[in-house]
Tab-separated table of C-alpha atoms and ligand atoms in Angstrom:
chain	number	residue	atom	x	y	z
A	893	UNK	CA	17.243	20.155	12.037
A	894	UNK	CA	15.571	21.407	8.872
A	895	UNK	CA	12.016	20.461	8.013
A	896	UNK	CA	11.315	18.123	5.132
A	897	UNK	CA	9.396	19.820	2.349
A	898	UNK	CA	7.873	16.588	1.024
A	899	UNK	CA	6.178	16.204	4.420
A	900	UNK	CA	4.007	19.238	3.701
A	901	UNK	CA	0.488	18.453	2.463
A	902	UNK	CA	-0.711	20.111	-0.726
A	903	UNK	CA	-3.133	22.411	1.099
A	904	UNK	CA	-0.383	23.870	3.305
A	905	UNK	CA	1.976	24.781	0.483
A	906	UNK	CA	0.368	28.174	-0.340
A	907	UNK	CA	0.999	29.401	3.202
A	908	UNK	CA	4.611	28.209	3.076
A	909	UNK	CA	5.185	29.933	-0.228
A	910	UNK	CA	3.624	33.156	1.060
A	911	UNK	CA	5.827	33.000	4.151
A	912	UNK	CA	8.889	32.885	1.954
A	913	UNK	CA	7.622	35.958	0.108
A	914	UNK	CA	7.149	34.074	-3.173
A	915	UNK	CA	4.377	34.596	-5.729
A	916	UNK	CA	1.398	32.195	-5.454
A	917	UNK	CA	2.353	30.430	-8.699
A	918	UNK	CA	5.528	29.197	-7.011
A	919	UNK	CA	3.302	26.523	-5.468
A	920	UNK	CA	2.776	24.902	-8.868
A	921	UNK	CA	6.457	25.233	-9.683
A	922	UNK	CA	7.569	23.622	-6.448
A	923	UNK	CA	5.072	20.763	-6.816
A	924	UNK	CA	6.342	20.109	-10.311
A	925	UNK	CA	9.986	20.071	-9.268
A	926	UNK	CA	9.352	17.851	-6.253
A	927	UNK	CA	6.916	15.303	-7.648
A	928	UNK	CA	7.027	15.377	-11.464
A	929	UNK	CA	10.707	15.993	-12.028
A	930	UNK	CA	11.689	14.631	-8.637
A	931	UNK	CA	14.824	16.714	-8.191
A	932	UNK	CA	17.015	16.041	-5.190
A	933	UNK	CA	18.318	19.587	-4.830
A	934	UNK	CA	16.672	22.998	-4.579
A	935	UNK	CA	19.401	24.384	-6.868
A	936	UNK	CA	17.843	22.376	-9.713
A	937	UNK	CA	14.591	24.376	-9.443
A	938	UNK	CA	15.802	26.698	-12.187
A	939	UNK	CA	12.617	28.670	-12.759
A	940	UNK	CA	12.711	29.982	-9.189
A	941	UNK	CA	14.924	32.951	-8.375
A	942	UNK	CA	18.309	32.230	-6.859
A	943	UNK	CA	17.127	33.896	-3.693
A	944	UNK	CA	14.034	31.691	-3.467
A	945	UNK	CA	16.127	28.562	-3.996
A	946	UNK	CA	18.553	29.631	-1.289
A	947	UNK	CA	15.717	30.402	1.126
A	948	UNK	CA	14.143	27.010	0.499
A	949	UNK	CA	17.471	25.236	0.930
A	950	UNK	CA	18.100	27.030	4.191
A	951	UNK	CA	14.764	25.975	5.655
A	952	UNK	CA	14.081	22.608	4.105
A	953	UNK	CA	15.418	19.256	3.058
A	954	UNK	CA	13.769	17.454	0.135
A	955	UNK	CA	14.060	13.765	0.853
A	956	UNK	CA	12.933	11.886	3.945
A	957	UNK	CA	14.275	8.483	2.869
A	958	UNK	CA	17.531	7.177	1.554
A	959	UNK	CA	18.366	3.893	-0.070
A	960	UNK	CA	19.977	1.772	2.614
A	961	UNK	CA	20.010	-1.564	0.825
A	962	UNK	CA	18.657	-3.528	-2.100
A	963	UNK	CA	17.982	-7.192	-2.795
A	964	UNK	CA	17.088	-8.627	-6.190
A	965	UNK	CA	15.194	-11.872	-6.683
A	966	UNK	CA	15.559	-14.311	-9.571
A	967	UNK	CA	12.254	-13.047	-11.016
A	968	UNK	CA	13.713	-9.499	-10.975
A	969	UNK	CA	11.516	-8.292	-8.136
A	970	UNK	CA	13.612	-5.817	-6.189
A	971	UNK	CA	13.275	-4.909	-2.551
A	972	UNK	CA	14.718	-1.703	-1.158
A	973	UNK	CA	15.503	-0.913	2.423
A	974	UNK	CA	14.615	2.743	2.930
A	975	UNK	CA	16.471	4.431	5.764
A	976	UNK	CA	14.547	7.122	7.643
A	977	UNK	CA	16.055	10.142	9.363
A	978	UNK	CA	15.515	8.731	12.873
A	979	UNK	CA	17.390	5.504	12.180
A	980	UNK	CA	14.299	3.386	11.521
A	981	UNK	CA	13.828	1.728	8.153
A	982	UNK	CA	11.006	0.409	5.996
A	983	UNK	CA	10.885	-1.628	2.829
A	984	UNK	CA	9.409	-0.988	-0.583
A	985	UNK	CA	9.342	-3.340	-3.532
A	986	UNK	CA	9.388	-2.980	-7.317
A	987	UNK	CA	7.527	-5.789	-9.052
A	988	UNK	CA	7.789	-5.930	-12.856
A	989	UNK	CA	5.097	-8.036	-14.525
A	990	UNK	CA	5.187	-9.826	-17.853
A	991	UNK	CA	2.399	-7.649	-19.232
A	992	UNK	CA	4.589	-4.547	-18.940
A	993	UNK	CA	3.074	-3.251	-15.743
A	994	UNK	CA	5.549	-2.265	-13.077
A	995	UNK	CA	4.045	-2.107	-9.609
A	996	UNK	CA	5.624	-0.612	-6.557
A	997	UNK	CA	4.514	-1.779	-3.127
A	998	UNK	CA	4.893	0.887	-0.475
A	999	UNK	CA	4.902	0.852	3.334
A	1000	UNK	CA	2.813	3.169	5.495
A	1001	UNK	CA	4.085	2.421	9.019
A	1002	UNK	CA	7.214	1.165	10.725
A	1003	UNK	CA	5.851	-2.147	11.993
A	1004	UNK	CA	2.135	-2.658	12.510
A	1005	UNK	CA	-0.173	-2.742	15.518
A	1006	UNK	CA	-2.778	-5.067	14.002
A	1007	UNK	CA	-1.097	-8.269	15.160
A	1008	UNK	CA	-2.096	-10.625	12.342
A	1009	UNK	CA	-0.771	-14.094	13.140
A	1010	UNK	CA	0.492	-14.867	9.621
A	1011	UNK	CA	2.248	-11.574	8.957
A	1012	UNK	CA	5.939	-10.927	9.276
A	1013	UNK	CA	5.492	-7.185	9.811
A	1014	UNK	CA	3.236	-7.903	12.789
A	1015	UNK	CA	6.164	-9.560	14.542
A	1016	UNK	CA	7.921	-6.199	14.762
A	1017	UNK	CA	5.070	-4.674	16.707
A	1018	UNK	CA	4.136	-1.072	16.042
A	1019	UNK	CA	6.967	1.434	15.989
A	1020	UNK	CA	5.453	4.543	14.392
A	1021	UNK	CA	3.460	6.026	11.532
A	1022	UNK	CA	5.300	7.155	8.426
A	1023	UNK	CA	5.056	10.793	7.385
A	1024	UNK	CA	3.857	11.923	3.962
A	1025	UNK	CA	7.465	12.551	2.921
A	1026	UNK	CA	8.430	9.033	3.945
A	1027	UNK	CA	5.529	7.462	2.043
A	1028	UNK	CA	6.168	9.527	-1.096
A	1029	UNK	CA	9.928	9.144	-0.645
A	1030	UNK	CA	9.579	5.391	-1.226
A	1031	UNK	CA	7.657	6.063	-4.431
A	1032	UNK	CA	10.270	8.570	-5.622
A	1033	UNK	CA	13.046	6.111	-4.813
A	1034	UNK	CA	11.241	3.364	-6.744
A	1035	UNK	CA	10.698	5.688	-9.723
A	1036	UNK	CA	14.379	6.592	-9.741
A	1037	UNK	CA	15.551	3.011	-9.399
A	1038	UNK	CA	13.184	1.320	-11.843
A	1039	UNK	CA	14.504	1.126	-15.405
A	1040	UNK	CA	10.889	1.005	-16.636
A	1041	UNK	CA	8.258	3.567	-15.660
A	1042	UNK	CA	6.253	2.657	-12.553
A	1043	UNK	CA	2.669	2.097	-13.723
A	1044	UNK	CA	0.913	1.022	-10.506
A	1045	UNK	CA	1.180	1.777	-6.809
A	1046	UNK	CA	-0.087	-0.525	-4.081
A	1047	UNK	CA	-0.234	0.520	-0.440
A	1048	UNK	CA	0.388	-3.043	0.704
A	1049	UNK	CA	3.787	-2.895	2.325
A	1050	UNK	CA	4.511	-2.682	6.020
A	1051	UNK	CA	1.722	-1.336	8.176
A	1052	UNK	CA	-2.009	-0.722	8.126
A	1053	UNK	CA	-2.553	2.297	5.852
A	1054	UNK	CA	-5.903	3.273	7.388
A	1055	UNK	CA	-4.345	3.431	10.856
A	1056	UNK	CA	-2.235	6.283	9.442
A	1057	UNK	CA	-5.104	8.015	7.708
A	1058	UNK	CA	-3.824	11.614	7.555
A	1059	UNK	CA	-0.406	10.951	6.040
A	1060	UNK	CA	-1.805	8.264	3.730
A	1061	UNK	CA	-4.593	10.589	2.534
A	1062	UNK	CA	-2.322	13.530	1.834
A	1063	UNK	CA	0.099	11.190	0.045
A	1064	UNK	CA	-2.648	9.678	-2.109
A	1065	UNK	CA	-3.796	13.199	-2.965
A	1066	UNK	CA	-0.356	13.936	-4.419
A	1067	UNK	CA	-0.180	10.560	-6.188
A	1068	UNK	CA	-3.394	11.418	-8.056
A	1069	UNK	CA	-2.838	15.156	-8.627
A	1070	UNK	CA	-1.954	15.710	-12.282
A	1071	UNK	CA	0.457	18.477	-11.285
A	1072	UNK	CA	2.318	16.001	-9.070
A	1073	UNK	CA	2.621	12.229	-9.777
A	1074	UNK	CA	-0.586	12.086	-11.805
A	1075	UNK	CA	-1.348	8.385	-11.414
A	1076	UNK	CA	-4.741	7.360	-12.694
A	1077	UNK	CA	-6.981	6.479	-9.762
A	1078	UNK	CA	-7.547	2.923	-10.995
A	1079	UNK	CA	-3.800	2.318	-10.809
A	1080	UNK	CA	-3.489	3.028	-7.112
A	1081	UNK	CA	-4.677	0.403	-4.617
A	1082	UNK	CA	-5.024	0.555	-0.860
A	1083	UNK	CA	-5.101	-2.718	1.044
A	1084	UNK	CA	-6.603	-2.829	4.514
A	1085	UNK	CA	-7.186	-5.378	7.229
A	1086	UNK	CA	-10.676	-3.873	7.497
A	1087	UNK	CA	-10.756	-0.719	9.635
A	1088	UNK	CA	-14.270	0.047	8.442
A	1089	UNK	CA	-14.993	3.594	9.701
A	1090	UNK	CA	-11.698	4.834	8.251
A	1091	UNK	CA	-12.301	2.866	5.059
A	1092	UNK	CA	-15.724	4.427	4.674
A	1093	UNK	CA	-14.334	7.943	5.099
A	1094	UNK	CA	-11.371	7.274	2.820
A	1095	UNK	CA	-13.502	5.743	0.069
A	1096	UNK	CA	-15.746	8.821	0.034
A	1097	UNK	CA	-12.748	11.047	-0.497
A	1098	UNK	CA	-10.678	8.979	-2.935
A	1099	UNK	CA	-11.898	6.787	-5.753
A	1100	UNK	CA	-8.851	4.505	-5.797
A	1101	UNK	CA	-9.015	0.708	-5.740
A	1102	UNK	CA	-9.730	-0.957	-2.435
A	1103	UNK	CA	-8.585	-4.401	-1.348
A	1104	UNK	CA	-9.710	-5.994	1.904
A	1105	UNK	CA	-7.721	-8.735	3.585
A	1106	UNK	CA	-10.423	-11.243	4.455
A	1107	UNK	CA	-8.341	-14.373	5.077
A	1108	UNK	CA	-11.095	-16.464	6.710
A	1109	UNK	CA	-14.769	-17.322	6.303
A	1110	UNK	CA	-15.789	-17.583	9.964
A	1111	UNK	CA	-15.241	-14.999	12.688
A	1112	UNK	CA	-13.813	-17.711	14.905
A	1113	UNK	CA	-10.926	-18.381	12.535
A	1114	UNK	CA	-10.586	-14.755	11.412
A	1115	UNK	CA	-10.261	-13.577	15.002
A	1116	UNK	CA	-7.465	-16.008	15.590
A	1117	UNK	CA	-5.657	-14.803	12.477
A	1118	UNK	CA	-6.635	-11.135	12.602
A	1119	UNK	CA	-7.540	-9.601	15.978
A	1120	UNK	CA	-9.213	-6.679	14.132
A	1121	UNK	CA	-12.112	-9.056	13.403
A	1122	UNK	CA	-13.299	-8.612	16.995
A	1123	UNK	CA	-14.045	-4.979	16.181
A	1124	UNK	CA	-15.143	-5.398	12.570
A	1125	UNK	CA	-16.422	-8.911	11.934
A	1126	UNK	CA	-17.057	-10.523	8.560
A	1127	UNK	CA	-20.738	-9.534	8.388
A	1128	UNK	CA	-19.834	-5.863	8.892
A	1129	UNK	CA	-17.225	-6.104	6.133
A	1130	UNK	CA	-19.770	-7.623	3.772
A	1131	UNK	CA	-22.299	-4.883	4.593
A	1132	UNK	CA	-19.699	-2.254	3.874
A	1133	UNK	CA	-18.731	-3.890	0.573
A	1134	UNK	CA	-22.331	-4.074	-0.647
A	1135	UNK	CA	-22.865	-0.410	0.171
A	1136	UNK	CA	-19.517	0.538	-1.374
A	1137	UNK	CA	-20.080	-1.272	-4.625
A	1138	UNK	CA	-23.602	0.154	-4.879
A	1139	UNK	CA	-22.321	3.674	-4.211
A	1140	UNK	CA	-19.232	3.601	-6.424
A	1141	UNK	CA	-20.090	0.900	-8.999
A	1142	UNK	CA	-16.656	-0.542	-8.258
A	1143	UNK	CA	-15.751	-4.059	-7.401
A	1144	UNK	CA	-14.075	-4.753	-4.093
A	1145	UNK	CA	-11.050	-7.013	-4.173
A	1146	UNK	CA	-10.783	-9.526	-1.370
A	1147	UNK	CA	-7.396	-10.885	-0.460
A	1148	UNK	CA	-7.368	-14.382	0.934
A	1149	UNK	CA	-4.109	-15.796	2.244
A	1150	UNK	CA	-4.451	-19.586	2.067
A	1151	UNK	CA	-2.814	-21.241	5.073
A	1152	UNK	CA	-2.657	-25.021	5.141
A	1153	UNK	CA	-5.335	-26.669	7.328
A	1154	UNK	CA	-6.208	-23.359	8.951
A	1155	UNK	CA	-8.414	-21.565	6.435
A	1156	UNK	CA	-7.987	-23.580	3.235
A	1157	UNK	CA	-10.604	-26.369	3.437
A	1158	UNK	CA	-13.173	-26.797	0.679
A	1159	UNK	CA	-15.834	-25.980	3.293
A	1160	UNK	CA	-14.158	-22.589	3.593
A	1161	UNK	CA	-14.150	-22.206	-0.176
A	1162	UNK	CA	-17.894	-22.909	-0.308
A	1163	UNK	CA	-18.547	-20.500	2.546
A	1164	UNK	CA	-16.631	-17.816	0.660
A	1165	UNK	CA	-18.861	-18.387	-2.353
A	1166	UNK	CA	-21.933	-17.888	-0.133
A	1167	UNK	CA	-20.493	-14.760	1.474
A	1168	UNK	CA	-19.881	-13.201	-1.929
A	1169	UNK	CA	-23.204	-14.190	-3.472
A	1170	UNK	CA	-24.813	-11.237	-5.236
A	1171	UNK	CA	-21.752	-9.049	-4.772
A	1172	UNK	CA	-19.492	-7.658	-7.473
A	1173	UNK	CA	-16.266	-8.997	-6.049
A	1174	UNK	CA	-12.862	-10.167	-7.066
A	1175	UNK	CA	-10.709	-12.558	-5.048
A	1176	UNK	CA	-6.930	-12.617	-4.899
A	1177	UNK	CA	-5.806	-15.989	-3.597
A	1178	UNK	CA	-2.402	-15.644	-1.958
A	1179	UNK	CA	-0.574	-18.816	-0.957
A	1180	UNK	CA	0.819	-18.187	2.524
A	1181	UNK	CA	4.485	-17.329	2.423
A	1182	UNK	CA	6.022	-19.142	5.386
A	1183	UNK	CA	8.791	-17.539	7.390
A	1184	UNK	CA	10.865	-18.701	10.301
A	1185	UNK	CA	8.874	-18.970	13.491
A	1186	UNK	CA	5.487	-18.533	11.822
A	1187	UNK	CA	4.396	-22.047	12.766
A	1188	UNK	CA	2.128	-22.173	9.706
A	1189	UNK	CA	2.471	-23.811	6.330
A	1190	UNK	CA	1.833	-22.914	2.728
A	1191	UNK	CA	-1.189	-24.592	1.143
A	1192	UNK	CA	-0.698	-27.538	-1.192
A	1193	UNK	CA	-0.585	-26.352	-4.813
A	1194	UNK	CA	-3.648	-28.472	-5.658
A	1195	UNK	CA	-5.609	-26.752	-2.891
A	1196	UNK	CA	-4.998	-23.386	-4.515
A	1197	UNK	CA	-6.154	-24.798	-7.883
A	1198	UNK	CA	-9.295	-26.322	-6.376
A	1199	UNK	CA	-10.173	-23.024	-4.696
A	1200	UNK	CA	-9.689	-21.091	-7.909
A	1201	UNK	CA	-11.822	-23.584	-9.869
A	1202	UNK	CA	-14.655	-23.524	-7.350
A	1203	UNK	CA	-14.762	-19.729	-7.179
A	1204	UNK	CA	-14.656	-19.418	-10.970
A	1205	UNK	CA	-17.429	-21.998	-11.398
A	1206	UNK	CA	-19.498	-19.706	-9.213
A	1207	UNK	CA	-18.851	-16.667	-11.347
A	1208	UNK	CA	-16.299	-15.035	-9.069
A	1209	UNK	CA	-13.294	-13.394	-10.688
A	1210	UNK	CA	-10.141	-14.981	-9.251
A	1211	UNK	CA	-6.456	-14.192	-9.377
A	1212	UNK	CA	-3.830	-16.451	-7.919
A	1213	UNK	CA	-1.192	-14.118	-6.665
A	1214	UNK	CA	2.107	-15.818	-7.259
A	1215	UNK	CA	4.548	-14.863	-4.579
A	1216	UNK	CA	7.074	-12.710	-6.291
A	1217	UNK	CA	10.570	-12.484	-4.969
A	1218	UNK	CA	9.923	-15.229	-2.451
A	1219	UNK	CA	13.571	-15.870	-1.626
A	1220	UNK	CA	14.124	-12.244	-0.651
A	1221	UNK	CA	10.892	-12.155	1.382
A	1222	UNK	CA	9.544	-9.453	-0.876
A	1223	UNK	CA	5.929	-10.567	-1.082
A	1224	UNK	CA	3.505	-8.127	0.425
A	1225	UNK	CA	3.060	-8.933	4.063
A	1226	UNK	CA	6.539	-10.413	4.154
A	1227	UNK	CA	8.185	-7.105	4.739
A	1228	UNK	CA	9.914	-6.443	7.996
A	1229	UNK	CA	12.959	-4.370	8.327
A	1230	UNK	CA	15.958	-6.322	9.506
A	1231	UNK	CA	17.424	-3.075	10.731
A	1232	UNK	CA	14.580	-2.735	13.198
A	1233	UNK	CA	14.040	-6.303	14.299
A	1234	UNK	CA	17.752	-6.916	14.417
A	1235	UNK	CA	17.971	-10.206	12.548
B	612	SAH	N1	-2.116	-3.948	6.392
B	612	SAH	C1	-2.702	-4.100	5.106
B	612	SAH	C2	-1.704	-4.037	3.974
B	612	SAH	C3	-0.381	-4.716	4.195
B	612	SAH	S1	-0.434	-6.494	4.258
B	612	SAH	C4	-3.508	-5.365	5.039
B	612	SAH	O1	-3.422	-6.174	5.955
B	612	SAH	O2	-4.249	-5.537	4.072
B	612	SAH	C5	-0.674	-6.878	2.550
B	612	SAH	C6	-1.236	-8.260	2.279
B	612	SAH	O3	-0.275	-9.258	2.602
B	612	SAH	C7	-2.478	-8.607	3.085
B	612	SAH	O4	-3.505	-9.067	2.239
B	612	SAH	C8	-2.023	-9.721	3.999
B	612	SAH	O5	-3.105	-10.588	4.272
B	612	SAH	C9	-0.940	-10.378	3.177
B	612	SAH	N2	0.020	-11.164	3.951
B	612	SAH	C10	0.505	-10.886	5.169
B	612	SAH	N3	1.394	-11.833	5.569
B	612	SAH	C11	1.469	-12.732	4.559
B	612	SAH	C12	2.209	-13.936	4.363
B	612	SAH	N4	3.037	-14.386	5.282
B	612	SAH	N5	2.024	-14.609	3.192
B	612	SAH	C13	1.187	-14.129	2.253
B	612	SAH	N6	0.478	-13.003	2.374
B	612	SAH	C14	0.604	-12.305	3.520
B	613	SF4	FE1	-0.617	-5.239	9.705
B	613	SF4	FE2	-1.581	-6.012	7.316
B	613	SF4	FE3	0.362	-7.411	8.558
B	613	SF4	FE4	-2.106	-7.452	9.527
B	613	SF4	S1	-1.462	-8.236	7.529
B	613	SF4	S2	-0.237	-7.176	10.738
B	613	SF4	S3	-2.765	-5.370	9.115
B	613	SF4	S4	0.529	-5.341	7.806
């Protein structure tokens, strides 16, 4: 089976090009064809010699994902099922916003090992990490499918991105490289359940936006919802965030999924205010998106409003993240491939 060229990290391309007997500047040309023009065939790489194109086509395939299905919601959010070469599948979502931004939400693993109690992906268990070509393949598919240009990328789909650090890092490198996708670094966001050592390393290498899924204000509740809290409890997250915002001058975004009667009391809201005191932080309130078998409920709408008011009164920037594409289970954290879990 031929290798997939989009799986190759930027720093390995010179060696590949040399091996094929091409001039060093072919690296730039290949990057441009793959990630700026996003061709699907080597024959389209017209500034390479015929011989070079043939050699490449003999050794490599370009795409690691193919569109295996699409669902469109009433709010025009679209969810794609991306088939992988081994028969697995992941989902990515295109979310157009009223302000003209078009965000694509991308997966980083098939399933997830983190076991969060409120997350649909967690129910699949962990199957495997995605490769660079599979991560970027979702982005390329979204760019091809979206009638409007994709303006933002969020690594918030299936999986814990920092548990797949190598492929996620080399993918982010290509997202930011101006010769490749050339996204501005403030338009790419990585969301993590809080794997702190990996987050520290990643944040020293890439200056993209960071979001941390907090989802509780006591370790007791957070551990029940997110087993990762046993390793990296709330106090450690807060220490990291203070250091991070001091070092980078950036705000950390906290995601807080409000689940009725579990983490949505006003005592929790007040505790969150105390936790964030003196920190440059932003909070995304996400009403829990229930799914069959979750055994948990969405918060009452007035609870979400009361939380937002209290946080704002205390000078904290708040966004209520409306669940887009709810009926097609397209909200982040709602992704789980039917092909894999056999629904
Ligand atoms: N693994 C990463 C990124 C993927 S999950 C992380 O956990 O941050 C993306 C976001 O979806 C997280 O903030 C998570 O808390 C949220 N989420 C998961 N399940 C959800 C659900 N059922 N309803 C609403 N948000 C959910
Ligand atoms: Fe994994 Fe994130 Fe879902 Fe937790 S919320 S199981 S870390 S995808």
